[in-house]
XYZ file of C-alpha atoms in Angstrom:
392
model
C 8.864 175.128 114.171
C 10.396 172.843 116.726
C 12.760 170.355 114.658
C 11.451 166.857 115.245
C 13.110 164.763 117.250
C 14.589 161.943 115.211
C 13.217 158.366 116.298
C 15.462 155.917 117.388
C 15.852 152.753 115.219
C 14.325 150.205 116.663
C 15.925 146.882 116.395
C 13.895 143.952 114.948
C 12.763 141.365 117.436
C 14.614 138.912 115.768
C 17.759 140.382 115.872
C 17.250 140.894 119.831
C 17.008 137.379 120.164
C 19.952 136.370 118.447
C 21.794 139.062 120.156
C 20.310 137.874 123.542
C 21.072 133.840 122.905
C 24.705 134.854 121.563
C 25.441 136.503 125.090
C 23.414 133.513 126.844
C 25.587 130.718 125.175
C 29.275 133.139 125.760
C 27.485 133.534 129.646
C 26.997 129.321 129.569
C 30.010 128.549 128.627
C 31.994 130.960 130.699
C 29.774 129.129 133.560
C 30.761 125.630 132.511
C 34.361 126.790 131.661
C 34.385 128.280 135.713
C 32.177 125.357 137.325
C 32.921 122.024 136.026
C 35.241 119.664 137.420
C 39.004 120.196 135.894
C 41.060 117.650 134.298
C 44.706 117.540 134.753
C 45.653 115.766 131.353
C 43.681 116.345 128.241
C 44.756 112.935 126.494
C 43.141 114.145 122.820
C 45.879 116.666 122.848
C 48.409 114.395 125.015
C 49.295 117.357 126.976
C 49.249 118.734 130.193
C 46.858 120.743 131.327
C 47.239 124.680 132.544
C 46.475 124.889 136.499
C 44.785 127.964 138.047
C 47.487 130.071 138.841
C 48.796 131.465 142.165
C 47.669 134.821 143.375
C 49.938 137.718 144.230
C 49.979 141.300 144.468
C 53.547 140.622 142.203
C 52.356 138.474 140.237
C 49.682 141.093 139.290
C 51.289 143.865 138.518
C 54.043 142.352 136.386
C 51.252 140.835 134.277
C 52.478 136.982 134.961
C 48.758 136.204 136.352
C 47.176 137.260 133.577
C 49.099 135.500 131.149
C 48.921 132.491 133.600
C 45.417 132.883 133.698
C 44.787 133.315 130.396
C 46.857 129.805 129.406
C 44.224 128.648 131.936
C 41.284 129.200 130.405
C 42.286 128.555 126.759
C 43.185 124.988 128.155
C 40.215 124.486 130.471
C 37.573 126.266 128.004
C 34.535 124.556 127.533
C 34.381 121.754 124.445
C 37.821 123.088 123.621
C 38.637 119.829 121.458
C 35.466 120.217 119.248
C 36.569 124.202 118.741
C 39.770 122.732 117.891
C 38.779 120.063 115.648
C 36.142 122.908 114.230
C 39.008 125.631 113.444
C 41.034 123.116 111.808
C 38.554 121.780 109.461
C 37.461 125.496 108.322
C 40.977 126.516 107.591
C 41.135 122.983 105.209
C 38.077 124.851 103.664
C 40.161 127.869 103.355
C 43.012 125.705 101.368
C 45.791 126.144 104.348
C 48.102 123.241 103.898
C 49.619 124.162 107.338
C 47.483 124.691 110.302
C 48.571 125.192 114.141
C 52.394 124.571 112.623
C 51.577 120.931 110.830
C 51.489 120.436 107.281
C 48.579 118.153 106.291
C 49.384 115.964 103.054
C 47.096 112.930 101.512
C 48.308 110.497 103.478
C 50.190 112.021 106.219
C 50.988 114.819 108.842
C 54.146 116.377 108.889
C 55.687 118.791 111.994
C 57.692 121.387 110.804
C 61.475 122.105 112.583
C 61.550 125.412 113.418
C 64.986 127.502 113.159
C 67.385 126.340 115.854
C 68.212 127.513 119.524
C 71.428 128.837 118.582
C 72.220 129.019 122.176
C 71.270 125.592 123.033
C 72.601 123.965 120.060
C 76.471 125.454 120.897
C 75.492 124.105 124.474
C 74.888 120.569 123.633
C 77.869 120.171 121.138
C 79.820 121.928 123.590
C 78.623 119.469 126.100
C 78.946 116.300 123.753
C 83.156 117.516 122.934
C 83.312 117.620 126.504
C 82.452 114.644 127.478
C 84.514 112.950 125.379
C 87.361 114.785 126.564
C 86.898 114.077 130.235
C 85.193 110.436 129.814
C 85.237 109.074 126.664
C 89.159 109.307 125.766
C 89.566 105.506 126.297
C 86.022 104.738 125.007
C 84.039 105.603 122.072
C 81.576 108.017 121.959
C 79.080 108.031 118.299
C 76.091 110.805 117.604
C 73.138 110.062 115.904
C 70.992 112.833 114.881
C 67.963 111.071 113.297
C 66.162 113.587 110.407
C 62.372 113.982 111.027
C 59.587 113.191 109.085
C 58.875 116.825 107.842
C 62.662 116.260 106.007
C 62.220 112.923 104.278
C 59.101 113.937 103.112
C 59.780 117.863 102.127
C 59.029 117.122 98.624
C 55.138 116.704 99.400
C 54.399 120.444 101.044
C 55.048 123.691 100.411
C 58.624 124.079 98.847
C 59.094 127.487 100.413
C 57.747 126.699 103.209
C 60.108 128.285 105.910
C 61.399 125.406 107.590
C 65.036 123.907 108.799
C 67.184 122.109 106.134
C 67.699 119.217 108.585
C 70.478 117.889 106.712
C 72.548 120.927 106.319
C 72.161 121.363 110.140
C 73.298 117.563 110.810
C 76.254 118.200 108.852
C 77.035 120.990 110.712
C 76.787 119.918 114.384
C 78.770 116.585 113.407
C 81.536 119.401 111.523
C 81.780 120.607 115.282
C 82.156 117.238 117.034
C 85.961 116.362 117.957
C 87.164 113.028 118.114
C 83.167 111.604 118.645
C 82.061 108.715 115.703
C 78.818 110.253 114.022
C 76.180 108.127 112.235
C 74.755 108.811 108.926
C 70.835 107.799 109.305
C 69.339 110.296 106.952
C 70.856 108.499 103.697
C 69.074 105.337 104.627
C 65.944 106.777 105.720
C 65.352 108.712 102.601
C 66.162 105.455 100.505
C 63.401 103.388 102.961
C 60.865 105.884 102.402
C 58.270 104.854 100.860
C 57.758 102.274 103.534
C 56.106 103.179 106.872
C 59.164 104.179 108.171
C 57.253 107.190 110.281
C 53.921 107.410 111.943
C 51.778 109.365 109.991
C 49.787 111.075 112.592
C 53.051 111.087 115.354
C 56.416 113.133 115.384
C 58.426 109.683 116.338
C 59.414 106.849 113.751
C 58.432 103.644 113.830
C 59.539 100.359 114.744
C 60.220 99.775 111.304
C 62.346 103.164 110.591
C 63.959 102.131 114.355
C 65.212 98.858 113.036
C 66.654 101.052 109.887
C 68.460 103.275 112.510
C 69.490 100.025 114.366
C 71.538 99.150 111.031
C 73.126 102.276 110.505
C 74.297 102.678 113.886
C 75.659 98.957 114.190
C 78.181 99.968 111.724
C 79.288 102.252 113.629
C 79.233 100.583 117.307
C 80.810 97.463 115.549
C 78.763 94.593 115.162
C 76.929 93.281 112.849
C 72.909 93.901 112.442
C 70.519 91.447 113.080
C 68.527 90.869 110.059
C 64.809 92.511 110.277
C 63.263 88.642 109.006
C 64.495 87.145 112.140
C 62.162 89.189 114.472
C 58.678 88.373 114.910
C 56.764 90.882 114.307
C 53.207 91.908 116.441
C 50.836 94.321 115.519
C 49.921 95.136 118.370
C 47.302 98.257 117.702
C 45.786 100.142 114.821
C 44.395 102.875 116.933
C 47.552 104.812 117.217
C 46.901 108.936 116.901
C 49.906 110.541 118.025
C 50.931 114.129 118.879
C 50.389 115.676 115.711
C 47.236 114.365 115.237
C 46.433 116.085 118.908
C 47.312 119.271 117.536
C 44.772 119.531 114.735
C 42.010 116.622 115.862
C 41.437 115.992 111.988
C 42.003 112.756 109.452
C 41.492 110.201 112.223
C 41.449 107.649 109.702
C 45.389 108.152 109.213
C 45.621 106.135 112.685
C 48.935 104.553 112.808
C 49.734 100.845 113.813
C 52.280 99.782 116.626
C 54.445 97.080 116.280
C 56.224 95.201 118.497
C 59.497 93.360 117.308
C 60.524 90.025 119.215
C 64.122 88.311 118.302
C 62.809 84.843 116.968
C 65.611 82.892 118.629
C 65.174 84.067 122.350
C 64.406 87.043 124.662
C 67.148 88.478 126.295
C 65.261 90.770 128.170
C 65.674 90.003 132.387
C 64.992 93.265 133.833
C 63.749 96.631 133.407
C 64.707 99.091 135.933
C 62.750 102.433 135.924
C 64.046 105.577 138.303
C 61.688 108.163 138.340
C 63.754 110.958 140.448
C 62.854 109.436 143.362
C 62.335 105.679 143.665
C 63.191 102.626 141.400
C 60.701 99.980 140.251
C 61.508 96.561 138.380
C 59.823 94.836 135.141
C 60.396 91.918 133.178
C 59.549 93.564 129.602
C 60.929 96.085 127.635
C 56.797 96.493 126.317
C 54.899 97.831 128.508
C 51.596 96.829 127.419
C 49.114 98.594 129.541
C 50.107 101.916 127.257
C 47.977 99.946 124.214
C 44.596 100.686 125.997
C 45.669 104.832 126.426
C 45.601 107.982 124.155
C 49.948 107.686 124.786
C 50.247 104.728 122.783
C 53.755 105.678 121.982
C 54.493 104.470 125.573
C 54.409 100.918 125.065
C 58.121 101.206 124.128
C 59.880 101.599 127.415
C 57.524 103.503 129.109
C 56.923 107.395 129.789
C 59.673 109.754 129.762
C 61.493 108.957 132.733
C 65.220 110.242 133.945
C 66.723 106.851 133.937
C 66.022 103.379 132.727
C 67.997 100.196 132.600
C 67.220 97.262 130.815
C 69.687 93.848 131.952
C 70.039 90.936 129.622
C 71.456 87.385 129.317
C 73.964 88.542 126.950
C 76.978 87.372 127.810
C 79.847 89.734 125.886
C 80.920 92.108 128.684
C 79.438 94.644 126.548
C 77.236 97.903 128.041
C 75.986 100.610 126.336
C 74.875 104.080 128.465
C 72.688 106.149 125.800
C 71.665 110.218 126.292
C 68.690 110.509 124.563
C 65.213 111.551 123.406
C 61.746 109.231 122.917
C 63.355 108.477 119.647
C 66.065 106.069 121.725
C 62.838 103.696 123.174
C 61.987 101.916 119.867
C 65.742 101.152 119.143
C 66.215 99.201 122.848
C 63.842 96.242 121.187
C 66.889 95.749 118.614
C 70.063 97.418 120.337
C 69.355 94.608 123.586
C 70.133 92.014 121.580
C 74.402 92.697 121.812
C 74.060 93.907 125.167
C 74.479 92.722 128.873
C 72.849 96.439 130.212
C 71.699 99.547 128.566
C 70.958 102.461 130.333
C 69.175 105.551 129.281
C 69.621 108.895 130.543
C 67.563 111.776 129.834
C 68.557 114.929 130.796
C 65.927 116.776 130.841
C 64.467 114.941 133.801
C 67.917 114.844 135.808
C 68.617 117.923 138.202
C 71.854 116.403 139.757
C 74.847 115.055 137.868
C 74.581 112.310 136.379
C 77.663 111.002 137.391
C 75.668 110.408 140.517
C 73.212 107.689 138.942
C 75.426 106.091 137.055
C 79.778 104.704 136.863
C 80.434 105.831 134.001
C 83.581 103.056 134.424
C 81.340 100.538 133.706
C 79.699 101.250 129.926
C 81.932 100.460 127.415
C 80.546 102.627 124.772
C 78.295 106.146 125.088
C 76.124 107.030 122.402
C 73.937 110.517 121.739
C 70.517 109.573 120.373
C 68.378 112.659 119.492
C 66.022 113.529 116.649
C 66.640 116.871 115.134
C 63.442 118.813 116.537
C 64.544 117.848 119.803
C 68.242 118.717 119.350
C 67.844 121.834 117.909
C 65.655 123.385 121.344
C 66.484 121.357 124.072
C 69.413 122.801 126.071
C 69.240 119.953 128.662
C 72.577 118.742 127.562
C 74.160 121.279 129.277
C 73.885 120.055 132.682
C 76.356 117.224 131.341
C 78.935 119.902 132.516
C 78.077 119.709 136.120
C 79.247 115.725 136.355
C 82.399 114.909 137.888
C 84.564 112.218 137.138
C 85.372 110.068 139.601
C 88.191 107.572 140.435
């Protein structure tokens, strides 16, 4: 007898069509992801954008296109915020207290610091030392390293949660410092913190936790701190959601509030010169307001990241202050201008020439190193501190 020929399985209509729409919506929203106009900026996740990437026979065969290409996509893929938003709330089903590297608490998110650059960290105290020696032997120089959220709040995640011991590390780049004034910020920080001395959905502090650097550091810098009841104090939004919130699109209603501190008695505030690499522009506020009515709220102190800024007073004291820093520095000008004729603020990683070319370094009568510890512990932009020149 012939064997029978088996019979194929045939597959139930239904599960044809969900087979068929599954391809159709993966086929739609390759199509949209292809076709529809590109954005350059996505604000939700305050980031830049991926651009398509330049062809090349190199480029192809050492695989740089593809991974180009594929950090192209994943940014420009269709309703990419809602996927994001989606994952993040499924892995809160799954119990994950950290998701996409934040730790999400009751009333807060927290960034973890990851284990340092060694390389860059020997850089910038290697740069900071010197510095000192070639600029600052006649002048003082003072480091603040300002602790992070994710430190003053460790208590309220995972206690073996593999992240930095910020203060250990402090101590340990000030033990390398020579002849350079340090400031102690974490001790009064931690004993502030159960005010809203951090945003809750931002990496940055706020004007509050600025003000408590401000009186640390004046110790330091020698002079005495205004008290915090002679500012007025504007609340200026309660829309803030900052770059950790952008990372995980959940717990909107944590939206932080910016506040903007004005010395009762006067403003000193005459000028604010911005140089962005190329060209200088003027302003009469340290606030720049337009920033309230953006995703980059944040911005309203000082402005974007620029290379240089310089903010000129009526403060009379032959006093200037010249300050290498991070974001961190821009809520501390509302407080430091008051016992200043000009501070100017230098960030490296925006500066591609010495910087001995933008500024006389003759003129400042005190330097100071302003850098939170995330920042401080990748960034080697420091380095390039060691291609200045002093000149006579």
């Amino acid at each position: 007898m012939m064997r029978e020929q088996k019979k194929k399985k045939k597959i139930p209509a239904g599960k044809k069509a969900t087979i068929v729409m599954f391809f159709a919506v993966i086929v739609v929203l390759i199509g949209i992801t292809v076709f529809a106009p590109k954005k350059t900026i996505s604000e939700e996740e305050n980031k830049v954008l991926a651009s398509f990437p330049k062809i090349s026979i190199k480029r192809v065969f050492d695989t740089k296109f593809m991974k180009d290409f594929d950090a192209y996509l994943s940014d420009h893929f269709a309703f990419r915020t809602n996927w994001i938003a989606a994952e993040t709330e499924v892995q809160k089903v799954l119990g994950r207290s950290e998701i996409n590297g934040v730790f999400i608490t009751s009333d807060r998110m927290l960034e973890a610091v990851d284990q340092p650059d060694e390389s860059a960290v020997a850089g910038s105290i290697d740069a900071i030392n010197r510095y000192k020696e070639q600029f600052g032997s006649q002048k003082q120089v003072a480091v603040m390293l300002v602790p992070t959220a994710g430190q003053i709040y460790r208590n309220t995640y995972h206690p073996y949660a593999p992240v930095l011991d910020q203060t250990d590390f402090i101590q340990d780049v000030y033990g390398q410092l020579k002849d350079v004034d340090t400031v102690d910020v974490f001790t009064s920080l931690n004993a502030a913190q159960n005010s809203y001395i951090y945003y809750r959905t931002d990496h940055h502090w706020t004007s509050y936790g600025a003000y408590i650097g401000y009186a640390a550091l004046s110790k330091t810098l020698g002079y005495n701190a205004i008290s915090r009841d002679m500012f007025n104090i504007e609340h200026a939004s309660n829309e803030f959601l900052g770059t950790i919130y952008s990372k995980v699109l959940t717990n909107a209603e944590m939206a932080d509030s910016i506040d903007l501190y004005y010395y009762a008695d006067k403003d000193v505030v005459e000028k604010v010169e911005v140089f962005d690499g190329v060209k200088s522009q003027e302003y009469d506020s340290i606030f720049f307001r337009e920033h309230l009515n953006t995703k980059d709220k944040y911005s309203t102190y000082l402005g974007t990241n620029q290379p240089m800024v310089t903010v000129k007073t009526n403060v009379q004291n032959g006093q200037k202050l010249l300050i290498f820093k991070d974001s961190y520095a821009h809520e501390m000008v509302q407080f430091l201008c008051q016992h200043y004729e000009e501070i100017t603020l230098l960030d490296m990683r925006y500066i591609n020439q010495s910087f001995t070319e933008l500024v006389n370094l003759d003129d400042y009568t005190q330097t100071l190193f302003l850098y939170n510890v995330g920042s401080f512990t990748q960034d080697n932009s420091l380095k390039k501190l060691n291609l200045a020149q002093k000149t006579n």
